[in-house]
CSV table of C-alpha atoms in Angstrom, one decimal:
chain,number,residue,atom,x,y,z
M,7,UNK,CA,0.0,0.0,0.0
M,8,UNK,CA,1.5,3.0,-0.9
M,9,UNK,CA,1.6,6.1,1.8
M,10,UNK,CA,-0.4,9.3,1.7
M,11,UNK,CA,0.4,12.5,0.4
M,12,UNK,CA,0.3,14.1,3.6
M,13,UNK,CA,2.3,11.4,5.8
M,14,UNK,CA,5.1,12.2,2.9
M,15,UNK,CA,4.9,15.7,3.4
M,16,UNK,CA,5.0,15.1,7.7
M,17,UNK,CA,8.1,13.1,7.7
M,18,UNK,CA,9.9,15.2,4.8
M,19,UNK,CA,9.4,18.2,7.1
M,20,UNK,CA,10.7,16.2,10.0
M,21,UNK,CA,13.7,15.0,8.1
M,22,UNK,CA,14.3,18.9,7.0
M,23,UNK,CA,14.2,19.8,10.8
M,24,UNK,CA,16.2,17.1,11.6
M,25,UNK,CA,19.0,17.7,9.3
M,26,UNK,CA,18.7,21.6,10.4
M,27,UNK,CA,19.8,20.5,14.0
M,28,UNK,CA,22.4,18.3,13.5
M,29,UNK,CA,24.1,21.8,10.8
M,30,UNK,CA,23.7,23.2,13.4
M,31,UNK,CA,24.9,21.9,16.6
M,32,UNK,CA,28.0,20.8,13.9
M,33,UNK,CA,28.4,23.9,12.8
M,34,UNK,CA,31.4,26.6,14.7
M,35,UNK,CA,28.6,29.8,13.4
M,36,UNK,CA,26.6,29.4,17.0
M,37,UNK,CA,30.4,29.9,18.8
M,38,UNK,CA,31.6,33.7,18.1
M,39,UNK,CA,34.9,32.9,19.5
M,40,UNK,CA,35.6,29.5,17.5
M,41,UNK,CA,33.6,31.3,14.0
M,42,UNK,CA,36.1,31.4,11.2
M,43,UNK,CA,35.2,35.0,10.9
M,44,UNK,CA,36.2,35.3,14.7
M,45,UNK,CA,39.8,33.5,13.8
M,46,UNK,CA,40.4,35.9,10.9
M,47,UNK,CA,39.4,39.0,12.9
M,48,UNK,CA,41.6,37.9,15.9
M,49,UNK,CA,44.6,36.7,13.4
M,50,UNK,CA,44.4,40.2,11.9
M,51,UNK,CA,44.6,42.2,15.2
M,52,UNK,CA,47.5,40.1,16.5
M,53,UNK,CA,49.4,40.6,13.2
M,54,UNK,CA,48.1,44.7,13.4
M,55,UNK,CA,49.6,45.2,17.1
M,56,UNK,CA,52.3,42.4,17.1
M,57,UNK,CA,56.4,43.5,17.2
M,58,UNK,CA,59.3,41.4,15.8
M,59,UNK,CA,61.2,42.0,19.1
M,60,UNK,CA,57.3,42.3,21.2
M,61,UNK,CA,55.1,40.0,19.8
M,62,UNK,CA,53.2,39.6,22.9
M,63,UNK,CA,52.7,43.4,23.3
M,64,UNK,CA,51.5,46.0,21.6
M,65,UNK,CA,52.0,49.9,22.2
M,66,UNK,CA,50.4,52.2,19.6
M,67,UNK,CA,50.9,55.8,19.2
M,68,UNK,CA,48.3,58.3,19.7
M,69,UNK,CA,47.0,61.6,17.8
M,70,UNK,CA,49.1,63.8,20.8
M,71,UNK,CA,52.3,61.9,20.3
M,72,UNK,CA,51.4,59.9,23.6
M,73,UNK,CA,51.4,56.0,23.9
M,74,UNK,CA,48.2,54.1,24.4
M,75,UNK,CA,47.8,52.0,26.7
M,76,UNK,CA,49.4,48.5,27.0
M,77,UNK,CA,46.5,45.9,25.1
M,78,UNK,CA,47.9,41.6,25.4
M,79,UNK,CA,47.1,40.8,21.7
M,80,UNK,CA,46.0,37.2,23.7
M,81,UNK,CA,42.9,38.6,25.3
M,82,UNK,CA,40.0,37.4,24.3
M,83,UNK,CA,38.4,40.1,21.9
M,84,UNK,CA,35.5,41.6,24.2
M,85,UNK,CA,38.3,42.3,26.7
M,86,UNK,CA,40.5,43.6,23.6
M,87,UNK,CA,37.6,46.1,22.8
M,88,UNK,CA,37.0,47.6,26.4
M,89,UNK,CA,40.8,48.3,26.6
M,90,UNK,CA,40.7,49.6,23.6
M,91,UNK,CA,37.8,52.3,24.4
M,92,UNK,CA,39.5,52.5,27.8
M,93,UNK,CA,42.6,53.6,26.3
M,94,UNK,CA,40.5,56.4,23.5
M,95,UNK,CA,38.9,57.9,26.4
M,96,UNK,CA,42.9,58.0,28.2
M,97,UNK,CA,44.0,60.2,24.9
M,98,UNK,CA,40.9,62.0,24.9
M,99,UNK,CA,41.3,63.5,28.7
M,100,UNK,CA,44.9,64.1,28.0
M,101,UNK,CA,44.1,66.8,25.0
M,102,UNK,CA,41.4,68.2,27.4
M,103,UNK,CA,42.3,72.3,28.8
M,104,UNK,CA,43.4,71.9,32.2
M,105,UNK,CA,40.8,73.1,34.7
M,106,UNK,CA,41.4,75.7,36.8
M,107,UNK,CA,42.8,74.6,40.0
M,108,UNK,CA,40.8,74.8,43.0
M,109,UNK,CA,41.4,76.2,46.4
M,110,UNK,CA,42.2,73.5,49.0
M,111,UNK,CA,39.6,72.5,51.3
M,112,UNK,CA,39.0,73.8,54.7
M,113,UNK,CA,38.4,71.2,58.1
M,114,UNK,CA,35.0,72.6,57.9
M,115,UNK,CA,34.2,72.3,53.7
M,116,UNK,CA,35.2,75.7,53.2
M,117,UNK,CA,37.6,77.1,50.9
M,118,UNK,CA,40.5,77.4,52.5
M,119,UNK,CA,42.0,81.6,51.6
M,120,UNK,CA,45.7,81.9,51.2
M,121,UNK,CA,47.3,84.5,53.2
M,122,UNK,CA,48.0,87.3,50.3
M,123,UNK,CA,43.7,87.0,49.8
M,124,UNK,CA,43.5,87.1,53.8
M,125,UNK,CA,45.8,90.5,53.5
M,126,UNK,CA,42.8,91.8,51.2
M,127,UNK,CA,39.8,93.4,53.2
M,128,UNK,CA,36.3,93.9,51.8
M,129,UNK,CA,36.3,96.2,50.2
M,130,UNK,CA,39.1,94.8,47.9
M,131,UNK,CA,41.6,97.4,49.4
M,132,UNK,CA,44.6,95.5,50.6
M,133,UNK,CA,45.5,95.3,54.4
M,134,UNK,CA,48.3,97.7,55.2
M,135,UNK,CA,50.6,95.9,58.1
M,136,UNK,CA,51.4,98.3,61.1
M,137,UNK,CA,54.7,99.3,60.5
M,138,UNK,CA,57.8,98.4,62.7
M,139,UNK,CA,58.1,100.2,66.0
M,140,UNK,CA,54.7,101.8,66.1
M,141,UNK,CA,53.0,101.2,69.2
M,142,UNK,CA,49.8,99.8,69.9
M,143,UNK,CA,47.1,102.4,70.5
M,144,UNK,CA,46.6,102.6,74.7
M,145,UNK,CA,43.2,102.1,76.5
M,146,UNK,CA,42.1,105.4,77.5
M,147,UNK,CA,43.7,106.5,81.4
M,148,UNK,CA,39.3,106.4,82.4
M,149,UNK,CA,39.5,102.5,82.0
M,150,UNK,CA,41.9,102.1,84.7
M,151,UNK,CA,40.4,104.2,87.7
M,152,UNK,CA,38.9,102.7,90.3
M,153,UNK,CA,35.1,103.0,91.0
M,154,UNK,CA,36.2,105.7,94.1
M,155,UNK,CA,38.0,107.9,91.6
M,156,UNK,CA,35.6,107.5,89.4
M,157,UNK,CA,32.9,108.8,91.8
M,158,UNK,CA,35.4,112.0,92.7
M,159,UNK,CA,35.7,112.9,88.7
M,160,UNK,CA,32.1,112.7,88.4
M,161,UNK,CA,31.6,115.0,91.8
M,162,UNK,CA,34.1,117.6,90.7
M,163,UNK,CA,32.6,117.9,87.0
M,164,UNK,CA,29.2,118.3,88.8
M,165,UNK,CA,31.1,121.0,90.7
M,166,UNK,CA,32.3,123.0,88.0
M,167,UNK,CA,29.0,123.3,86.2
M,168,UNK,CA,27.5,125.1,89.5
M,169,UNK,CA,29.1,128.5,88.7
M,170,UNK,CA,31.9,129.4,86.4
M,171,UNK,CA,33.8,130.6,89.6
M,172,UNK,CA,34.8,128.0,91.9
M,173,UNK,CA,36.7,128.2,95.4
M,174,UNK,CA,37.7,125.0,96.4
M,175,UNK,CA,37.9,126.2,100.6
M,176,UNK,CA,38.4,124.6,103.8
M,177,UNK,CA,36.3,126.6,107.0
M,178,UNK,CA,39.6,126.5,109.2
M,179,UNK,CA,42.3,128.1,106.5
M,180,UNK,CA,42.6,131.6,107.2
M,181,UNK,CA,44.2,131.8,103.5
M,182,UNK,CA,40.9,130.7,102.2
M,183,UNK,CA,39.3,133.3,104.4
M,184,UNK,CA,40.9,136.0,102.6
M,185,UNK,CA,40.4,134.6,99.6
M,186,UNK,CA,36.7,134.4,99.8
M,187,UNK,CA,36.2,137.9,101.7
M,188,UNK,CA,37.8,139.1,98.3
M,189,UNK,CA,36.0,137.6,95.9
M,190,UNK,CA,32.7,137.6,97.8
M,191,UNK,CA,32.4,140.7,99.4
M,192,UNK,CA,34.7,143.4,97.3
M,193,UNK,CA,33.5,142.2,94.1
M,194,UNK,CA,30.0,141.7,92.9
M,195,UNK,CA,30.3,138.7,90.3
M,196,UNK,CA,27.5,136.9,88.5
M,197,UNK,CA,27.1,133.9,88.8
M,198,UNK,CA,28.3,134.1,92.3
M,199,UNK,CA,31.2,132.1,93.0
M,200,UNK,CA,30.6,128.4,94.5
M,201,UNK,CA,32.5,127.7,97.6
M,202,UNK,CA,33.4,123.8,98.6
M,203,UNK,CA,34.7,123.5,102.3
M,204,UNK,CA,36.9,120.6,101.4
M,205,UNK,CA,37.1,119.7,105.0
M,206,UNK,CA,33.3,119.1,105.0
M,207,UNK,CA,32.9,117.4,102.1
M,208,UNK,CA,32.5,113.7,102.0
M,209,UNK,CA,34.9,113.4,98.9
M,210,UNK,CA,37.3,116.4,100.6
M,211,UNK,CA,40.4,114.5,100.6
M,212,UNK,CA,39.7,112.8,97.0
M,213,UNK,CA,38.6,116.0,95.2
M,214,UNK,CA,41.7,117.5,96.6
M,215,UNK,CA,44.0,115.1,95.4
M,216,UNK,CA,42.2,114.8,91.9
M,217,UNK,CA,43.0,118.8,91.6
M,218,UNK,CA,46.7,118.3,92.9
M,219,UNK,CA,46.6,116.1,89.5
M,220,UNK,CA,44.6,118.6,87.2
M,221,UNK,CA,45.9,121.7,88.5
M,222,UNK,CA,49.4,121.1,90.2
M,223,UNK,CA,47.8,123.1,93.3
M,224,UNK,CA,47.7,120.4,96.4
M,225,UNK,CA,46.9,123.5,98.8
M,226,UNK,CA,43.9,125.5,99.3
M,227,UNK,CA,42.9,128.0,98.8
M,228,UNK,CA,42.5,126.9,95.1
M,229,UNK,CA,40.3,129.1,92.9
M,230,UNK,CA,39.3,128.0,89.7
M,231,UNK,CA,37.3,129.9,86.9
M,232,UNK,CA,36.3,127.9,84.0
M,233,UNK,CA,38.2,124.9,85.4
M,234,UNK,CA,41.4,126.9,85.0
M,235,UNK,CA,43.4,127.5,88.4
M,236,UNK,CA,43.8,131.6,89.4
M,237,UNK,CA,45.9,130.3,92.3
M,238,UNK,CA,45.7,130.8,95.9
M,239,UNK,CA,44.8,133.1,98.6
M,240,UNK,CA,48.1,135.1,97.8
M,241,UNK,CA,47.9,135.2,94.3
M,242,UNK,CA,44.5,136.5,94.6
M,243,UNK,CA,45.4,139.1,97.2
M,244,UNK,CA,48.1,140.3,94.3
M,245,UNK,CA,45.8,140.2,91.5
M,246,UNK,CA,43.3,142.3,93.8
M,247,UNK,CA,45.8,144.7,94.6
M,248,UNK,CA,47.2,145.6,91.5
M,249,UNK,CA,43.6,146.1,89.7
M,250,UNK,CA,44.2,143.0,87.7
M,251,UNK,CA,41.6,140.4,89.2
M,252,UNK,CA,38.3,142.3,87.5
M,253,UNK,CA,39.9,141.4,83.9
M,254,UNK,CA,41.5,138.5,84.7
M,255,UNK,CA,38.2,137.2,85.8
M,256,UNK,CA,36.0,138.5,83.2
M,257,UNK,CA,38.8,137.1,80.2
M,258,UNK,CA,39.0,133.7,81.9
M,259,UNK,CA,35.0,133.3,82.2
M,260,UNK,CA,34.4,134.8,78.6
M,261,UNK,CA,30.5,134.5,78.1
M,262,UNK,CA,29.5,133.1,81.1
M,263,UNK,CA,30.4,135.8,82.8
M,264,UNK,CA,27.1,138.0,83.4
M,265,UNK,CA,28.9,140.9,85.5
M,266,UNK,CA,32.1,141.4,87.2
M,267,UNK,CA,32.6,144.2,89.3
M,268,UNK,CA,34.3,146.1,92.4
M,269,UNK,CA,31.8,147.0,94.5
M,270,UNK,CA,31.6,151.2,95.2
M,271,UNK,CA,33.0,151.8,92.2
């Protein structure tokens, strides 16, 4: 009995399958690495980078004049490849500009400033150094004084702003006596002068020293007009006998001097 058409057609299309699988699995297409094309292409590059005196080595020279990187002509060819693309990317970065170099880092992620930018202040103006020898400007002589003295200072400025005549007295000085019978009674002065019994006053001893140091007068009577010593009883006496007190008091109290006058004249 002779077999279908169709159970021909069935087995000729497994035989066709069949002889497909075993070209196949024979065949060295399905194996990159064992392909003939894959033997010429590797027998090409090892003949390419291969040396009489190197053959195992291969050094090629790039567009800069630089050598490429070192590529072993018996790597397989994926490895080949990478070095190779590792090694354009090498030249590449070497014809890059250089960037601009940076300022070091601080401890604290800041940029660290060199000392020639330190010398620079805001306002871009550079820093002068202080030059050699010159001396350190001095706290002021008021930061030093104790709170006492700084209690008398403040007493005797309260002083002075009583009158522009001041006699600085003590009630048992027969100098200051005279000295106050003068200026009180034979003159007639406006403001009237302001007399301090330094013997009475709870700062006597401090306010005197403190004008010992102003006015280089550590005795009393010590008359003062405009904060400026006229001297003592004596020199008052003097100035009173020779007609001179009148002017010299009106000159040293300039404006604030209402009226200075002898009386009965």
């Amino acid at each position: 009995m002779m077999p279908s058409t169709r159970r021909i057609k069935v087995t000729a299309l497994a035989l066709t399958l069949l002889l497909c699988i075993i070209l196949y699995t024979t065949s060295d297409t399905h194996s990159p690495h064992d392909s003939a094309f894959a033997r010429k292409t590797e027998a090409a590059l090892n003949a390419k980078h291969a040396t009489p005196d190197t053959p195992s080595t291969s050094h090629s020279s790039g567009e800069d004049g630089g050598q490429a990187d070192y590529i072993a002509p018996d790597k397989p060819i994926k490895d080949r490849l990478k070095d190779a693309e590792v090694a354009a990317k090498q030249a590449a970065d070497r014809k890059l500009p250089l960037k601009p170099e940076q300022p070091p880092m601080g401890t604290e992620g800041k940029w660290q400033v060199t000392e020639e930018e330190e010398e620079r202040s805001v306002a871009g103006r550079k820093k002068m150094p202080p030059k050699e020898g010159q001396a350190p400007i001095q706290p002021d002589a008021a930061d030093d004084e104790t709170e006492e003295e700084h209690r008398t200072a403040a007493e005797l400025n309260s002083i002075l702003k009583k009158s522009p005549v001041i006699i600085f007295s003590k009630s048992y000085c027969p100098h200051s006596t005279k000295a106050k019978h003068i200026l009180l009674d034979r003159y007639n002065i406006r403001p009237t002068p302001f007399v301090v019994e330094l013997d009475q006053h709870p700062l006597g001893p401090l306010l005197q020293r403190l004008l010992a140091k102003r006015t280089g007068r550590a005795t009393v009577p010590n008359v003062l007009v405009q904060g400026v010593s006229l001297g003592g009883g004596d020199d008052i006496a003097e100035l009173d006998h020779e007609g001179k007190l009148e002017e010299k008091i009106r000159k040293a109290g300039g404006t604030r001097m209402t009226q200075v006058q002898l009386r009965g004249s």
